CSV table of C-alpha atoms in Angstrom, one decimal:
chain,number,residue,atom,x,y,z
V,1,UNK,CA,79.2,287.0,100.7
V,2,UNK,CA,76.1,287.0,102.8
V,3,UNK,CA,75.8,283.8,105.2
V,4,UNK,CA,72.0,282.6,106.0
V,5,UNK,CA,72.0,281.9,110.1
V,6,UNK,CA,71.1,278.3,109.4
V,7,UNK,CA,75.2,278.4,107.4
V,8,UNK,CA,76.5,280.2,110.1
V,9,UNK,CA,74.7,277.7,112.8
V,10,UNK,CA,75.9,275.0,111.0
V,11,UNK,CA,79.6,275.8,110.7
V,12,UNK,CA,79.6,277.0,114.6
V,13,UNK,CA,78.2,273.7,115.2
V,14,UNK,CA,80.8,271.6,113.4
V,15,UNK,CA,83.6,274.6,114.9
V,16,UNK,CA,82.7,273.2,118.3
V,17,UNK,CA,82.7,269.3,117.0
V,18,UNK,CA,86.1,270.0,115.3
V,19,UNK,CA,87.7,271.1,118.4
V,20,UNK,CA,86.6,267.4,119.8
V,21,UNK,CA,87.8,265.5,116.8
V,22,UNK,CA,91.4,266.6,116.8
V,23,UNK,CA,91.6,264.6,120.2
V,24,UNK,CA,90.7,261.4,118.6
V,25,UNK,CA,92.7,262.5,115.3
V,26,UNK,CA,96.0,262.6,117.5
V,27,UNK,CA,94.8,259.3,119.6
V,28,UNK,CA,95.0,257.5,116.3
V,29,UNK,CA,98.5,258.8,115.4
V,30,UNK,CA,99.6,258.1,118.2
V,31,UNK,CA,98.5,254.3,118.0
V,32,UNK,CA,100.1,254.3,114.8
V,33,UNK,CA,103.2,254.9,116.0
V,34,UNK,CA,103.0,252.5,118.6
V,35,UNK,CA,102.1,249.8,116.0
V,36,UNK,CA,98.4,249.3,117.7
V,37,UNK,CA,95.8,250.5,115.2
V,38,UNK,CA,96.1,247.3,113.1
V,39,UNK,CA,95.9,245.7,116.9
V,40,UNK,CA,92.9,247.5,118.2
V,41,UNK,CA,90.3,247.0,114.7
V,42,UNK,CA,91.5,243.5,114.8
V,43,UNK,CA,90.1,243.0,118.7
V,44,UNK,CA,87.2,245.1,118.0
V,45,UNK,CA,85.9,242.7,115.5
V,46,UNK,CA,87.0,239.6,117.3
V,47,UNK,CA,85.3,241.1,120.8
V,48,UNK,CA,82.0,241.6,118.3
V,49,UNK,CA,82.3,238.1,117.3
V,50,UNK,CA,82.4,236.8,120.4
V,51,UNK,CA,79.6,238.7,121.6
V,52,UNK,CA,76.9,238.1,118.7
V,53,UNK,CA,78.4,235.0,117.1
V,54,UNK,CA,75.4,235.3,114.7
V,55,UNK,CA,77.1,237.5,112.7
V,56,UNK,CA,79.6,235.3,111.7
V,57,UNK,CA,78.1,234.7,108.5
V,58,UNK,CA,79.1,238.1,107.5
V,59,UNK,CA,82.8,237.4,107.9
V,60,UNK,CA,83.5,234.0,106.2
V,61,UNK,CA,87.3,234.6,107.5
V,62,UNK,CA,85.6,234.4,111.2
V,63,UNK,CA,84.5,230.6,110.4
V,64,UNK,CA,85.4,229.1,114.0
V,65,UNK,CA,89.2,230.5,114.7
V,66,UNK,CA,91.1,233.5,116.0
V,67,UNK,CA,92.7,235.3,113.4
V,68,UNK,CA,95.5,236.5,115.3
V,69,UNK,CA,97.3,234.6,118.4
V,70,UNK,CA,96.5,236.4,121.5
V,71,UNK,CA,99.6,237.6,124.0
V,72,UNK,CA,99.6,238.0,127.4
V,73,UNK,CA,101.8,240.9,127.7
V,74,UNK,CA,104.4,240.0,130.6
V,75,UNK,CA,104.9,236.4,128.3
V,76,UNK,CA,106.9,239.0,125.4
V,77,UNK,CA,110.4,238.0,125.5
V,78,UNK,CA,112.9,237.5,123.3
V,79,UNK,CA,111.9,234.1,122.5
V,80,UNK,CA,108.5,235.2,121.3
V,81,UNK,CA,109.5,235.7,117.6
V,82,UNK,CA,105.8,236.0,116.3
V,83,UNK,CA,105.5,239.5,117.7
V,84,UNK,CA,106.1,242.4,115.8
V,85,UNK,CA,109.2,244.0,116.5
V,86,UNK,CA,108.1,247.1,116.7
V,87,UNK,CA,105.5,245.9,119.1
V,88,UNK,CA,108.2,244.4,121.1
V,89,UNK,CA,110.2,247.8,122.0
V,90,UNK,CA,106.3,249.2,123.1
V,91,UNK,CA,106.5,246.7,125.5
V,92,UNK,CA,110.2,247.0,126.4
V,93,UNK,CA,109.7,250.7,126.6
V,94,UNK,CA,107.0,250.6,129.3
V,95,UNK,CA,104.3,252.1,127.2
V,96,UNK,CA,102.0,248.3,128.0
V,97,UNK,CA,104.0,247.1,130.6
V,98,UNK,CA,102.0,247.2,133.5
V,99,UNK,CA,99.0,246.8,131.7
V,100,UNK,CA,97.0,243.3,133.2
V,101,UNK,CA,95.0,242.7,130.0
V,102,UNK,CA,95.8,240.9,127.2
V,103,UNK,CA,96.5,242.3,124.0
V,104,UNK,CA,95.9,240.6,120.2
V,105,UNK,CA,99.2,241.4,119.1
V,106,UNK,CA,100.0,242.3,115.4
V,107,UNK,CA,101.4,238.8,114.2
V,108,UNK,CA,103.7,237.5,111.3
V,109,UNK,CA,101.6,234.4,111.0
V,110,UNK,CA,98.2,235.2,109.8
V,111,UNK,CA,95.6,232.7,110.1
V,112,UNK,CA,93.5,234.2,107.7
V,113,UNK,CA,94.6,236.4,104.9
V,114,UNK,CA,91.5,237.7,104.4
V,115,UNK,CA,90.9,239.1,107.8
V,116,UNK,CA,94.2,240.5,108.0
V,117,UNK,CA,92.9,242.5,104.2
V,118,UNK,CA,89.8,243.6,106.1
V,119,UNK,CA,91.1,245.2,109.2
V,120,UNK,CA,94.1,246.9,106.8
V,121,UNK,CA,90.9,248.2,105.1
V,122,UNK,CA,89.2,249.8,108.1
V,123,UNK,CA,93.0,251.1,109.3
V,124,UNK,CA,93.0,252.6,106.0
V,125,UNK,CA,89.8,254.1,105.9
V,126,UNK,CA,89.6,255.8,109.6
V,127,UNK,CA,92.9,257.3,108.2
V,128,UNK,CA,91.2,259.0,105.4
V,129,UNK,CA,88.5,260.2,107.9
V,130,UNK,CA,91.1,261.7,109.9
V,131,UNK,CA,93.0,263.0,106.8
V,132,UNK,CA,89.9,265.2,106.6
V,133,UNK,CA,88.5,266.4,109.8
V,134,UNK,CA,89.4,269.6,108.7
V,135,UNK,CA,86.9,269.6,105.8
V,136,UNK,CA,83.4,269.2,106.9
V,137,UNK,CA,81.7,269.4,103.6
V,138,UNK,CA,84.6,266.4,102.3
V,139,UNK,CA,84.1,264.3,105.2
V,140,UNK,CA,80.4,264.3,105.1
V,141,UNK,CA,80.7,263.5,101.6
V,142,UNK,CA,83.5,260.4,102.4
V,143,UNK,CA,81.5,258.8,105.2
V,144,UNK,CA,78.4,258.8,103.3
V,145,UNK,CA,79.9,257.0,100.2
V,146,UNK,CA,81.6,254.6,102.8
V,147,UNK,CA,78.0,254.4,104.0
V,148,UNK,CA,76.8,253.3,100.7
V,149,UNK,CA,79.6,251.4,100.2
V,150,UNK,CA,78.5,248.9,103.3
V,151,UNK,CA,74.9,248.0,101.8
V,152,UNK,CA,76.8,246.3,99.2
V,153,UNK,CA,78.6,244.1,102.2
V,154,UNK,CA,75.3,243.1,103.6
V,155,UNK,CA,75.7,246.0,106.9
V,156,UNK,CA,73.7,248.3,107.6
V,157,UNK,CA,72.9,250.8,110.9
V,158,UNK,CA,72.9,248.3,113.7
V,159,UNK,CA,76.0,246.9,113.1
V,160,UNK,CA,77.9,250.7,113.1
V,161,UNK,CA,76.6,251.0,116.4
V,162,UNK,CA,78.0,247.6,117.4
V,163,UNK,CA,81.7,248.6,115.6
V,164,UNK,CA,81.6,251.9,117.8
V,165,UNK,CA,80.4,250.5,120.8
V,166,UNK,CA,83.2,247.5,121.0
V,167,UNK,CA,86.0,250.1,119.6
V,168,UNK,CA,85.8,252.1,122.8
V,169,UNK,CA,85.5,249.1,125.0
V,170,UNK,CA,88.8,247.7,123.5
V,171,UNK,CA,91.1,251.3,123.4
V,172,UNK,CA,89.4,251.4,127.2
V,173,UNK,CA,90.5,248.1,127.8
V,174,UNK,CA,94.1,247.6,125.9
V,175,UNK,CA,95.5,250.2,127.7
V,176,UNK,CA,94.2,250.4,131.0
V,177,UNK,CA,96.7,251.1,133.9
V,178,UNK,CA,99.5,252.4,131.0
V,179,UNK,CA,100.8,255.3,130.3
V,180,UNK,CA,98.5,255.2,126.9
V,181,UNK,CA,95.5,254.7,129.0
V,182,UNK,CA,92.5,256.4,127.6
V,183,UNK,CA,91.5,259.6,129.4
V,184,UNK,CA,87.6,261.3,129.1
V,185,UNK,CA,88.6,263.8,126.8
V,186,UNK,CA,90.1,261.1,124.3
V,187,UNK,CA,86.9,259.0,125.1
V,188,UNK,CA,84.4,261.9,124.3
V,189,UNK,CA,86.4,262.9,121.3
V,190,UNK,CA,86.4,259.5,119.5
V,191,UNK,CA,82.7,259.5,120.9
V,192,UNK,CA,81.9,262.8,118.7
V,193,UNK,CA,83.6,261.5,115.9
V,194,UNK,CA,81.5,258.3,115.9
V,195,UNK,CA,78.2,260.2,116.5
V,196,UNK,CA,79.3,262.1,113.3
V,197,UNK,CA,80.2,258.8,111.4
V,198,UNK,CA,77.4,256.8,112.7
V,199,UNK,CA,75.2,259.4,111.2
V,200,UNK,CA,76.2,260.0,107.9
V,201,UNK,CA,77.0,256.4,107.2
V,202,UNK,CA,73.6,255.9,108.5
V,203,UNK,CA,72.4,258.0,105.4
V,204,UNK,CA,74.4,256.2,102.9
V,205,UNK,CA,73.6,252.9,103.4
V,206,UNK,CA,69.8,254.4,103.7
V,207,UNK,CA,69.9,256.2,100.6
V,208,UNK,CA,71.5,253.3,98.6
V,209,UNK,CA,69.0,250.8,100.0
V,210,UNK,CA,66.2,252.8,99.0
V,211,UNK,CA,67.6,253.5,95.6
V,212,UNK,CA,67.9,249.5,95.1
V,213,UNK,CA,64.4,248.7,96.2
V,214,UNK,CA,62.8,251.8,93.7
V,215,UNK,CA,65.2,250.7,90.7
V,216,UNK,CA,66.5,247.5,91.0
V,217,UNK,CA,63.2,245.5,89.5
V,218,UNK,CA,62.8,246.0,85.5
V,219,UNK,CA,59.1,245.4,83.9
V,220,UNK,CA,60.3,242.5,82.8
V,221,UNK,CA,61.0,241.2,86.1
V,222,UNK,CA,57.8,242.0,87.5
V,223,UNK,CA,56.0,240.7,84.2
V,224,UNK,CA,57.7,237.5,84.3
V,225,UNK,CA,57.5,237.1,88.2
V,226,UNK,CA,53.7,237.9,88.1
V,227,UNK,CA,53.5,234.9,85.8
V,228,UNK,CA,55.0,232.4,87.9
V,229,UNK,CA,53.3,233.5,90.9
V,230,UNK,CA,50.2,232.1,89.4
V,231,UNK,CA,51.2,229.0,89.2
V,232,UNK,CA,52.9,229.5,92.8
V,233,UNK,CA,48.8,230.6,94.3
V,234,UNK,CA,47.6,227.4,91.9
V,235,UNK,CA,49.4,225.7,93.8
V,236,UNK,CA,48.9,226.9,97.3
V,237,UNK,CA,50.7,229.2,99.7
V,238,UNK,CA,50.4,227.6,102.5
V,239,UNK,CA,51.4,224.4,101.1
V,240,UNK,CA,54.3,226.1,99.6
V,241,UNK,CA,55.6,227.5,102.7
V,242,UNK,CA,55.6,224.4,104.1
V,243,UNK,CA,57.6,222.7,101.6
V,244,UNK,CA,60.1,225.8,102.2
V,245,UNK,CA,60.0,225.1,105.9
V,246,UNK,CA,61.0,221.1,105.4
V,247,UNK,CA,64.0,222.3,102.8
V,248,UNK,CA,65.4,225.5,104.7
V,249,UNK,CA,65.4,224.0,108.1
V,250,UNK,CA,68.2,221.1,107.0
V,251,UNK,CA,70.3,224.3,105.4
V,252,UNK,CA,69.6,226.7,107.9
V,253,UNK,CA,71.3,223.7,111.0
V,254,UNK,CA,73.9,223.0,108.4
V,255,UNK,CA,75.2,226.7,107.9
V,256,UNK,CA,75.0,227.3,111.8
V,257,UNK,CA,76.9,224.1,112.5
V,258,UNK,CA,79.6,225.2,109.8
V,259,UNK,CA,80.2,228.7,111.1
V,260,UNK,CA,80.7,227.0,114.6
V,261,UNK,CA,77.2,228.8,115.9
V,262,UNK,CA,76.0,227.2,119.0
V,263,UNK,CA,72.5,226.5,119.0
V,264,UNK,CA,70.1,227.7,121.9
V,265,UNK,CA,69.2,224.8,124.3
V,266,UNK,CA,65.2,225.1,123.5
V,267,UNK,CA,65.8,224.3,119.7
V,268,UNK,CA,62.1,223.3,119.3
V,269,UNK,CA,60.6,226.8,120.2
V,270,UNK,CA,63.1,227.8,117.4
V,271,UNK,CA,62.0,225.2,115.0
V,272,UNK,CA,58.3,227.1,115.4
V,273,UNK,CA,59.1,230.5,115.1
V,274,UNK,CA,61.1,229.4,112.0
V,275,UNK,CA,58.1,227.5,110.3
V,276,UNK,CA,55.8,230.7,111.2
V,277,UNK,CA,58.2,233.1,109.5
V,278,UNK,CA,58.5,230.6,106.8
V,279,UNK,CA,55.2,230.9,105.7
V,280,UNK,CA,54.3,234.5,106.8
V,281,UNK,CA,57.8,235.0,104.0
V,282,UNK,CA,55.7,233.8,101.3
V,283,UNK,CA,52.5,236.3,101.9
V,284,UNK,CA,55.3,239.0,102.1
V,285,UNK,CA,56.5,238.2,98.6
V,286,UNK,CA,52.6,238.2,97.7
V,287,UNK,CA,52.3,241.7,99.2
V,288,UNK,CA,55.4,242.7,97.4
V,289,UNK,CA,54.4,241.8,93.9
V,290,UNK,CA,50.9,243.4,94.5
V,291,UNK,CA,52.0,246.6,95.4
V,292,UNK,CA,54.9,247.2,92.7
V,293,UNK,CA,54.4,250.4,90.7
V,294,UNK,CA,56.3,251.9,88.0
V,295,UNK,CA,57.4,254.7,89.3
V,296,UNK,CA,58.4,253.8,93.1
V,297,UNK,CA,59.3,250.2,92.4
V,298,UNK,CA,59.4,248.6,95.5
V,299,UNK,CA,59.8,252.1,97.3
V,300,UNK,CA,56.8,251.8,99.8
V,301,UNK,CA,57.3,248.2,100.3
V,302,UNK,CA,59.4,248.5,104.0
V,303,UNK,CA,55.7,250.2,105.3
V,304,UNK,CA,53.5,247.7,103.9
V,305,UNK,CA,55.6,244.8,105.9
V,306,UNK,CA,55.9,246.3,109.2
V,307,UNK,CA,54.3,243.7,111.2
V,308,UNK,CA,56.0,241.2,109.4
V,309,UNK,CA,59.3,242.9,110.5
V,310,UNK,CA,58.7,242.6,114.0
V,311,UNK,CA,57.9,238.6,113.6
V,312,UNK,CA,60.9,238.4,111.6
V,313,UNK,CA,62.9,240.0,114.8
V,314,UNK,CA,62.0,237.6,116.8
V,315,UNK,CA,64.6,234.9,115.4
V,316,UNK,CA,66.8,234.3,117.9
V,317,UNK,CA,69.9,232.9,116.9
V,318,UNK,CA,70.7,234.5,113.4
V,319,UNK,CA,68.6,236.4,110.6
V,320,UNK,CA,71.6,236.3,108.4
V,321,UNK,CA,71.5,232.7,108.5
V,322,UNK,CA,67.9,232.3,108.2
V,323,UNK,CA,67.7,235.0,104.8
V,324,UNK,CA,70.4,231.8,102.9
V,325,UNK,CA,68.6,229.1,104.2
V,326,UNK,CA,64.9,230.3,102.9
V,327,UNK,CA,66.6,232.0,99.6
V,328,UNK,CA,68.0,228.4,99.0
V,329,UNK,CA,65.0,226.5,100.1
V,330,UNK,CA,62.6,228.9,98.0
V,331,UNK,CA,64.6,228.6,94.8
V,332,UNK,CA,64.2,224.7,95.0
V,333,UNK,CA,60.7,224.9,95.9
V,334,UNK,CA,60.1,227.5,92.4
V,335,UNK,CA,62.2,224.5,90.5
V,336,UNK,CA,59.8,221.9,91.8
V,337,UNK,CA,56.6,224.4,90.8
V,338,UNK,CA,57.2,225.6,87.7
V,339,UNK,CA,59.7,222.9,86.6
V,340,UNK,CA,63.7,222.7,85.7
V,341,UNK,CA,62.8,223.5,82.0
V,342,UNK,CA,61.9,226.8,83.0
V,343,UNK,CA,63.9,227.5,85.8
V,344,UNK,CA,67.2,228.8,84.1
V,345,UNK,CA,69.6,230.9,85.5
V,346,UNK,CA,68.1,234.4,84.5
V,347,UNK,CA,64.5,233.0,86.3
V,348,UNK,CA,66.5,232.3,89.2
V,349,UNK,CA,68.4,235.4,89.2
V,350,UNK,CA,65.5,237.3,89.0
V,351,UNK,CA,63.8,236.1,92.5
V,352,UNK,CA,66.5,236.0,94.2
V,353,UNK,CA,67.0,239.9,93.1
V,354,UNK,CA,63.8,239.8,94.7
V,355,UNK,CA,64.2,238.0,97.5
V,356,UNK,CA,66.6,240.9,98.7
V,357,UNK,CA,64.3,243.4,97.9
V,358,UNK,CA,62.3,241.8,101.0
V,359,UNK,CA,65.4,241.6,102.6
V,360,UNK,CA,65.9,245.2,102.2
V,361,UNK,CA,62.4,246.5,103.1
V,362,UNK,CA,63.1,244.1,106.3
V,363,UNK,CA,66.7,245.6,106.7
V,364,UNK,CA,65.0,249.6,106.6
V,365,UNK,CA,62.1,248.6,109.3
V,366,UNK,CA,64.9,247.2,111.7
V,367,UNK,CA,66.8,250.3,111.2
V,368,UNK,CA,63.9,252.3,111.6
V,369,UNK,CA,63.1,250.5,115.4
């Protein structure tokens, strides 16, 4: 069979790659049968939190606790009848003994059930990556739907950055000064192997995004948005966005005080950039219906709001947050426009499929910086 150069570049390119991910392939066996991979995801998401606690709202289980009780290691004894005891002859073994960090143990008590499903989840899917290293074509194909998977959960490229960046820092970390400690070659292979995930989960969540924003909107949507949205210009924009403003702000404090999210010490500089978005988020959805099309849906919109991305960055404490509040607030402020009568639940499903259509366009520009 004859092989075109670009074929045969491309599987000497992954040959060379390959030879790096069986490093990181036998790292994580190897923390499996020290009982640690459960261990390690578990820190990397808590060290995450820690570090951007305006993610929280992703992870309701990470609402103002630590999952799992952290151990200083020279404190296991025999008394200590929460840890593991497989994670117990580790320790007794020498494998973490000299180690000075502190280690999240794996834990019989779970605070959250939920977080203890999620990590088993990412345990179980960097297993089936490894499962098929071997297989380029396969694990394209697998880290790509996982990609697609993720817009579903509200992630998107950013935040695989983040996961890779605080995994290393915690395998560096957990086992410094052991006999497990991480060496360069394990760090560049796992390195490799992220690059390769970061990529083509990159293009999932990409492709699925911009499937949603050309095909998520039906012409009756649009037909029955551009109605109301008379009434919504009748009325006034600017008026409108400040009603927005005075409902949102109330829910946007509330949200950020339930997900323990400490607010920044020169609130009313916030409070501005909040009530400029606000109302800039109204001539966005003004833009959006204007420029829907048939064929491309919302396709194009991402370009079209550019500038309006990079105002929208600069919210400092948490876009997640600030994407419920002004869905909530907007919702009430439609009710109060064009009346409870009219508002039923199919209305209101419709904008808020809308609403994350901006969200979306939004989500692709920040990628895209």
């Amino acid at each position: 069979m004859n092989v075109s150069k670009k074929d045969v570049g491309e599987f000497f390119n992954y040959s060379e790659k390959k030879k790096l991910f069986y490093k990181a392939r036998a790292h994580w066996i190897q923390l499996f049968k020290i009982n640690m991979q459960h261990t390690i995801i578990a820190q990397t998401f808590l060290n995450i939190i820690e570090e951007h606690p305006h993610l929280k709202p992703y992870w309701i289980f990470m609402k103002g606790f630590q999952p799992f009780e952290t151990t200083e290691i020279n404190t296991i004894d025999e008394e200590t009848e929460s840890i593991d005891e497989d994670v117990k002859k580790v320790v007794y073994t020498g494998v973490l003994q000299d180690s000075s960090t502190f280690i999240t143990a794996n834990t019989k008590v779970n605070y959250s059930q939920k977080f203890n499903n999620h990590i088993s989840t990412v345990q179980a899917a960097i297993t089936i990556l490894m499962d098929n290293v071997d297989e380029y074509k396969s694990l394209v194909k697998i880290i790509r739907e996982f990609g697609s998977y993720h817009f579903y959960y509200e992630a998107f490229e950013p935040h695989f950055e983040l996961f890779h960046t605080h995994f290393m820092m915690v395998i560096k970390n957990v086992f410094k000064n052991t006999t497990e400690e991480v060496d360069k070659g394990i760090e560049d292979s796992w390195n490799a192997l992220f690059e390769e995930l970061k990529e083509n989960m990159s293009y999932g969540v990409a492709l699925q995004r911009h499937t949603y924003l050309k095909t998520s909107f039906t012409l009756d949507d649009i037909v029955m948005v551009t109605e109301d949205w008379v009434k919504i210009e009748t009325y006034g924009l600017d008026k409108i966005g400040d009603l927005i403003y005075n409902k949102m702000i109330v829910k946007y404090l509330n949200i950020l005080k339930n997900m323990d999210i400490e607010l920044p010490t020169n609130m009313n500089d916030e409070y501005l950039k909040i009530q400029e978005i606000s109302n800039q988020f109204i001539y966005a959805i003004q833009i959006a219906i204007q420029n829907y099309t048939y064929g491309e849906g919302f396709a194009n919109l991402p370009e079209l709001l550019a500038d309006f991305t990079n105002n929208y960055s600069l919210i400092t404490i948490s876009p997640m947050v600030f994407r419920k509040a002004f869905n909530y607030a907007l919702i009430n402020v439609l009710t109060m426009i064009i009346g409870d009568e009219q508002m039923k639940e199919c209305r209101i499903h419709v904008w808020g499929k809308l609403y994350r259509i901006l969200e979306q366009a939004i989500m692709t520009n920040v990628a895209r910086m």
